[in-house]
mmCIF file with all atom_site columns, C-alpha atoms in Angstrom:
data_model
loop_
_atom_site.group_PDB
_atom_site.id
_atom_site.type_symbol
_atom_site.label_atom_id
_atom_site.label_alt_id
_atom_site.label_comp_id
_atom_site.label_asym_id
_atom_site.label_entity_id
_atom_site.label_seq_id
_atom_site.pdbx_PDB_ins_code
_atom_site.Cartn_x
_atom_site.Cartn_y
_atom_site.Cartn_z
_atom_site.occupancy
_atom_site.B_iso_or_equiv
_atom_site.pdbx_formal_charge
_atom_site.auth_seq_id
_atom_site.auth_comp_id
_atom_site.auth_asym_id
_atom_site.auth_atom_id
_atom_site.pdbx_PDB_model_num
ATOM 1   C CA . UNK F 1 1   ? -11.635 -17.530 -47.881 1.00 74.00 ? 91  UNK F CA 1
ATOM 2   C CA . UNK F 1 2   ? -13.825 -19.821 -45.885 1.00 83.00 ? 92  UNK F CA 1
ATOM 3   C CA . UNK F 1 3   ? -17.288 -20.493 -47.216 1.00 85.00 ? 93  UNK F CA 1
ATOM 4   C CA . UNK F 1 4   ? -20.316 -20.638 -44.883 1.00 87.00 ? 94  UNK F CA 1
ATOM 5   C CA . UNK F 1 5   ? -23.942 -21.418 -45.392 1.00 91.00 ? 95  UNK F CA 1
ATOM 6   C CA . UNK F 1 6   ? -26.597 -18.882 -44.370 1.00 88.00 ? 96  UNK F CA 1
ATOM 7   C CA . UNK F 1 7   ? -30.327 -19.331 -44.287 1.00 94.00 ? 97  UNK F CA 1
ATOM 8   C CA . UNK F 1 8   ? -32.352 -16.387 -45.416 1.00 93.00 ? 98  UNK F CA 1
ATOM 9   C CA . UNK F 1 9   ? -36.072 -16.195 -45.625 1.00 96.00 ? 99  UNK F CA 1
ATOM 10  C CA . UNK F 1 10  ? -37.687 -15.839 -49.052 1.00 96.00 ? 100 UNK F CA 1
ATOM 11  C CA . UNK F 1 11  ? -38.811 -12.201 -48.594 1.00 96.00 ? 101 UNK F CA 1
ATOM 12  C CA . UNK F 1 12  ? -35.343 -11.039 -47.533 1.00 95.00 ? 102 UNK F CA 1
ATOM 13  C CA . UNK F 1 13  ? -33.754 -12.965 -50.324 1.00 95.00 ? 103 UNK F CA 1
ATOM 14  C CA . UNK F 1 14  ? -35.996 -11.337 -52.942 1.00 96.00 ? 104 UNK F CA 1
ATOM 15  C CA . UNK F 1 15  ? -35.227 -7.847  -51.409 1.00 96.00 ? 105 UNK F CA 1
ATOM 16  C CA . UNK F 1 16  ? -31.506 -8.646  -51.594 1.00 95.00 ? 106 UNK F CA 1
ATOM 17  C CA . UNK F 1 17  ? -31.832 -9.788  -55.246 1.00 95.00 ? 107 UNK F CA 1
ATOM 18  C CA . UNK F 1 18  ? -33.660 -6.523  -56.203 1.00 96.00 ? 108 UNK F CA 1
ATOM 19  C CA . UNK F 1 19  ? -31.031 -4.412  -54.298 1.00 96.00 ? 109 UNK F CA 1
ATOM 20  C CA . UNK F 1 20  ? -28.216 -6.296  -56.035 1.00 95.00 ? 110 UNK F CA 1
ATOM 21  C CA . UNK F 1 21  ? -29.721 -5.560  -59.418 1.00 96.00 ? 111 UNK F CA 1
ATOM 22  C CA . UNK F 1 22  ? -30.354 -1.954  -58.679 1.00 95.00 ? 112 UNK F CA 1
ATOM 23  C CA . UNK F 1 23  ? -26.875 -1.338  -57.346 1.00 95.00 ? 113 UNK F CA 1
ATOM 24  C CA . UNK F 1 24  ? -25.243 -3.756  -59.856 1.00 95.00 ? 114 UNK F CA 1
ATOM 25  C CA . UNK F 1 25  ? -23.650 -5.835  -57.068 1.00 95.00 ? 115 UNK F CA 1
ATOM 26  C CA . UNK F 1 26  ? -23.683 -9.565  -56.524 1.00 94.00 ? 116 UNK F CA 1
ATOM 27  C CA . UNK F 1 27  ? -24.589 -11.211 -53.296 1.00 93.00 ? 117 UNK F CA 1
ATOM 28  C CA . UNK F 1 28  ? -20.952 -11.453 -52.124 1.00 93.00 ? 118 UNK F CA 1
ATOM 29  C CA . UNK F 1 29  ? -20.458 -7.634  -52.509 1.00 95.00 ? 119 UNK F CA 1
ATOM 30  C CA . UNK F 1 30  ? -23.692 -6.962  -50.599 1.00 95.00 ? 120 UNK F CA 1
ATOM 31  C CA . UNK F 1 31  ? -22.672 -9.394  -47.820 1.00 93.00 ? 121 UNK F CA 1
ATOM 32  C CA . UNK F 1 32  ? -19.180 -7.879  -47.615 1.00 92.00 ? 122 UNK F CA 1
ATOM 33  C CA . UNK F 1 33  ? -20.586 -4.319  -47.236 1.00 94.00 ? 123 UNK F CA 1
ATOM 34  C CA . UNK F 1 34  ? -23.117 -5.497  -44.671 1.00 94.00 ? 124 UNK F CA 1
ATOM 35  C CA . UNK F 1 35  ? -20.570 -7.273  -42.528 1.00 92.00 ? 125 UNK F CA 1
ATOM 36  C CA . UNK F 1 36  ? -18.088 -4.329  -42.739 1.00 90.00 ? 126 UNK F CA 1
ATOM 37  C CA . UNK F 1 37  ? -20.878 -2.013  -41.546 1.00 93.00 ? 127 UNK F CA 1
ATOM 38  C CA . UNK F 1 38  ? -21.702 -4.398  -38.684 1.00 94.00 ? 128 UNK F CA 1
ATOM 39  C CA . UNK F 1 39  ? -18.115 -4.581  -37.551 1.00 91.00 ? 129 UNK F CA 1
ATOM 40  C CA . UNK F 1 40  ? -17.700 -0.889  -37.734 1.00 88.00 ? 130 UNK F CA 1
ATOM 41  C CA . UNK F 1 41  ? -20.926 -0.328  -35.731 1.00 92.00 ? 131 UNK F CA 1
ATOM 42  C CA . UNK F 1 42  ? -19.520 -2.529  -32.923 1.00 89.00 ? 132 UNK F CA 1
ATOM 43  C CA . UNK F 1 43  ? -16.028 -0.954  -33.083 1.00 84.00 ? 133 UNK F CA 1
ATOM 44  C CA . UNK F 1 44  ? -14.351 -4.191  -34.204 1.00 86.00 ? 134 UNK F CA 1
ATOM 45  C CA . UNK F 1 45  ? -11.279 -3.576  -36.477 1.00 83.00 ? 135 UNK F CA 1
ATOM 46  C CA . UNK F 1 46  ? -10.688 -5.584  -39.544 1.00 82.00 ? 136 UNK F CA 1
ATOM 47  C CA . UNK F 1 47  ? -7.049  -6.381  -40.224 1.00 83.00 ? 137 UNK F CA 1
ATOM 48  C CA . UNK F 1 48  ? -3.914  -5.743  -38.232 1.00 85.00 ? 138 UNK F CA 1
ATOM 49  C CA . UNK F 1 49  ? -3.358  -2.125  -39.249 1.00 84.00 ? 139 UNK F CA 1
ATOM 50  C CA . UNK F 1 50  ? -6.802  -1.086  -38.143 1.00 82.00 ? 140 UNK F CA 1
ATOM 51  C CA . UNK F 1 51  ? -6.548  -3.069  -34.915 1.00 81.00 ? 141 UNK F CA 1
ATOM 52  C CA . UNK F 1 52  ? -3.224  -1.214  -34.112 1.00 83.00 ? 142 UNK F CA 1
ATOM 53  C CA . UNK F 1 53  ? -4.745  2.131   -34.844 1.00 81.00 ? 143 UNK F CA 1
ATOM 54  C CA . UNK F 1 54  ? -7.674  1.462   -32.613 1.00 79.00 ? 144 UNK F CA 1
ATOM 55  C CA . UNK F 1 55  ? -5.484  0.180   -29.835 1.00 79.00 ? 145 UNK F CA 1
ATOM 56  C CA . UNK F 1 56  ? -3.458  3.393   -29.879 1.00 76.00 ? 146 UNK F CA 1
ATOM 57  C CA . UNK F 1 57  ? -6.639  5.453   -29.521 1.00 69.00 ? 147 UNK F CA 1
ATOM 58  C CA . UNK F 1 58  ? -7.642  3.599   -26.391 1.00 65.00 ? 148 UNK F CA 1
ATOM 59  C CA . UNK F 1 59  ? -4.424  4.509   -24.591 1.00 60.00 ? 149 UNK F CA 1
ATOM 60  C CA . UNK F 1 60  ? -4.778  7.539   -22.331 1.00 62.00 ? 150 UNK F CA 1
ATOM 61  C CA . UNK F 1 61  ? -1.214  8.656   -23.146 1.00 62.00 ? 151 UNK F CA 1
ATOM 62  C CA . UNK F 1 62  ? -2.269  9.313   -26.696 1.00 56.00 ? 152 UNK F CA 1
ATOM 63  C CA . UNK F 1 63  ? -5.000  11.795  -25.879 1.00 61.00 ? 153 UNK F CA 1
ATOM 64  C CA . UNK F 1 64  ? -2.595  14.728  -26.062 1.00 62.00 ? 154 UNK F CA 1
ATOM 65  C CA . UNK F 1 65  ? -1.871  17.449  -23.576 1.00 62.00 ? 155 UNK F CA 1
ATOM 66  C CA . UNK F 1 66  ? -4.849  19.524  -22.396 1.00 59.00 ? 156 UNK F CA 1
ATOM 67  C CA . UNK F 1 67  ? -5.234  22.801  -24.155 1.00 61.00 ? 157 UNK F CA 1
ATOM 68  C CA . UNK F 1 68  ? -4.467  25.983  -22.351 1.00 62.00 ? 158 UNK F CA 1
ATOM 69  C CA . UNK F 1 69  ? -8.093  27.169  -22.435 1.00 62.00 ? 159 UNK F CA 1
ATOM 70  C CA . UNK F 1 70  ? -9.192  23.826  -20.904 1.00 64.00 ? 160 UNK F CA 1
ATOM 71  C CA . UNK F 1 71  ? -6.671  24.184  -18.087 1.00 63.00 ? 161 UNK F CA 1
ATOM 72  C CA . UNK F 1 72  ? -8.012  27.649  -17.262 1.00 65.00 ? 162 UNK F CA 1
ATOM 73  C CA . UNK F 1 73  ? -11.548 26.546  -17.343 1.00 67.00 ? 163 UNK F CA 1
ATOM 74  C CA . UNK F 1 74  ? -10.703 23.585  -14.988 1.00 67.00 ? 164 UNK F CA 1
ATOM 75  C CA . UNK F 1 75  ? -8.867  25.905  -12.607 1.00 67.00 ? 165 UNK F CA 1
ATOM 76  C CA . UNK F 1 76  ? -11.779 28.335  -12.556 1.00 63.00 ? 166 UNK F CA 1
ATOM 77  C CA . UNK F 1 77  ? -14.232 25.522  -11.884 1.00 65.00 ? 167 UNK F CA 1
ATOM 78  C CA . UNK F 1 78  ? -12.194 24.153  -9.048  1.00 66.00 ? 168 UNK F CA 1
ATOM 79  C CA . UNK F 1 79  ? -11.874 27.574  -7.449  1.00 64.00 ? 169 UNK F CA 1
ATOM 80  C CA . UNK F 1 80  ? -15.705 27.802  -7.352  1.00 62.00 ? 170 UNK F CA 1
ATOM 81  C CA . UNK F 1 81  ? -16.051 30.527  -9.961  1.00 56.00 ? 171 UNK F CA 1
ATOM 82  C CA . UNK F 1 82  ? -19.157 30.521  -12.008 1.00 59.00 ? 172 UNK F CA 1
ATOM 83  C CA . UNK F 1 83  ? -17.938 33.064  -14.535 1.00 60.00 ? 173 UNK F CA 1
ATOM 84  C CA . UNK F 1 84  ? -16.468 31.776  -17.713 1.00 60.00 ? 174 UNK F CA 1
ATOM 85  C CA . UNK F 1 85  ? -12.703 32.385  -18.117 1.00 59.00 ? 175 UNK F CA 1
ATOM 86  C CA . UNK F 1 86  ? -11.624 35.564  -19.708 1.00 63.00 ? 176 UNK F CA 1
ATOM 87  C CA . UNK F 1 87  ? -10.508 35.176  -23.286 1.00 66.00 ? 177 UNK F CA 1
ATOM 88  C CA . UNK F 1 88  ? -7.678  37.425  -24.489 1.00 66.00 ? 178 UNK F CA 1
ATOM 89  C CA . UNK F 1 89  ? -8.738  40.194  -26.884 1.00 70.00 ? 179 UNK F CA 1
ATOM 90  C CA . UNK F 1 90  ? -7.122  40.318  -30.192 1.00 73.00 ? 180 UNK F CA 1
ATOM 91  C CA . UNK F 1 91  ? -6.029  43.508  -31.870 1.00 73.00 ? 181 UNK F CA 1
ATOM 92  C CA . UNK F 1 92  ? -7.326  44.065  -35.350 1.00 71.00 ? 182 UNK F CA 1
ATOM 93  C CA . UNK F 1 93  ? -4.782  43.527  -38.135 1.00 73.00 ? 183 UNK F CA 1
ATOM 94  C CA . UNK F 1 94  ? -3.263  46.639  -39.567 1.00 76.00 ? 184 UNK F CA 1
ATOM 95  C CA . UNK F 1 95  ? -4.060  47.361  -43.143 1.00 74.00 ? 185 UNK F CA 1
ATOM 96  C CA . UNK F 1 96  ? -1.398  48.710  -45.469 1.00 73.00 ? 186 UNK F CA 1
ATOM 97  C CA . UNK F 1 97  ? -2.063  52.334  -46.407 1.00 72.00 ? 187 UNK F CA 1
ATOM 98  C CA . UNK F 1 98  ? -4.212  52.880  -49.482 1.00 73.00 ? 188 UNK F CA 1
ATOM 99  C CA . UNK F 1 99  ? -2.345  53.848  -52.607 1.00 74.00 ? 189 UNK F CA 1
ATOM 100 C CA . UNK F 1 100 ? -3.415  57.042  -54.247 1.00 73.00 ? 190 UNK F CA 1
ATOM 101 C CA . UNK F 1 101 ? -3.567  57.080  -58.007 1.00 69.00 ? 191 UNK F CA 1
ATOM 102 C CA . UNK F 1 102 ? -2.301  60.053  -59.866 1.00 68.00 ? 192 UNK F CA 1
ATOM 103 C CA . UNK F 1 103 ? -4.548  61.692  -62.447 1.00 67.00 ? 193 UNK F CA 1
ATOM 104 C CA . UNK F 1 104 ? -4.127  60.336  -65.941 1.00 63.00 ? 194 UNK F CA 1
ATOM 105 C CA . UNK F 1 105 ? -2.978  63.703  -67.233 1.00 61.00 ? 195 UNK F CA 1
ATOM 106 C CA . UNK F 1 106 ? 0.105   63.588  -64.982 1.00 56.00 ? 196 UNK F CA 1
ATOM 107 C CA . UNK F 1 107 ? 1.395   60.441  -66.667 1.00 55.00 ? 197 UNK F CA 1
ATOM 108 C CA . UNK F 1 108 ? 1.457   61.933  -70.135 1.00 55.00 ? 198 UNK F CA 1
ATOM 109 C CA . UNK F 1 109 ? 4.480   63.853  -71.415 1.00 53.00 ? 199 UNK F CA 1
#
């Protein structure tokens, strides 16, 4: 791992020392976390596996086929309709018939 020198002002250094003590981390762990967050913020992958995953997401072919509801909505919008597309109504699920219990006296012999 390459080593680099970084200059940090005294106030920031003291704040980092306190944070390290509170979270029981050394300076290297704090720096690793900070740089990982910075790279994530700017959508920069770390490592080959993450880079390949991110490159797949950028390809339009991997977005998936449009859903049927989206296709209807797009067709209605292009036809000039301002009404939302009709959604199919669902039938309520059928419940099994309720079981009737016999009186306790009928069970005894």
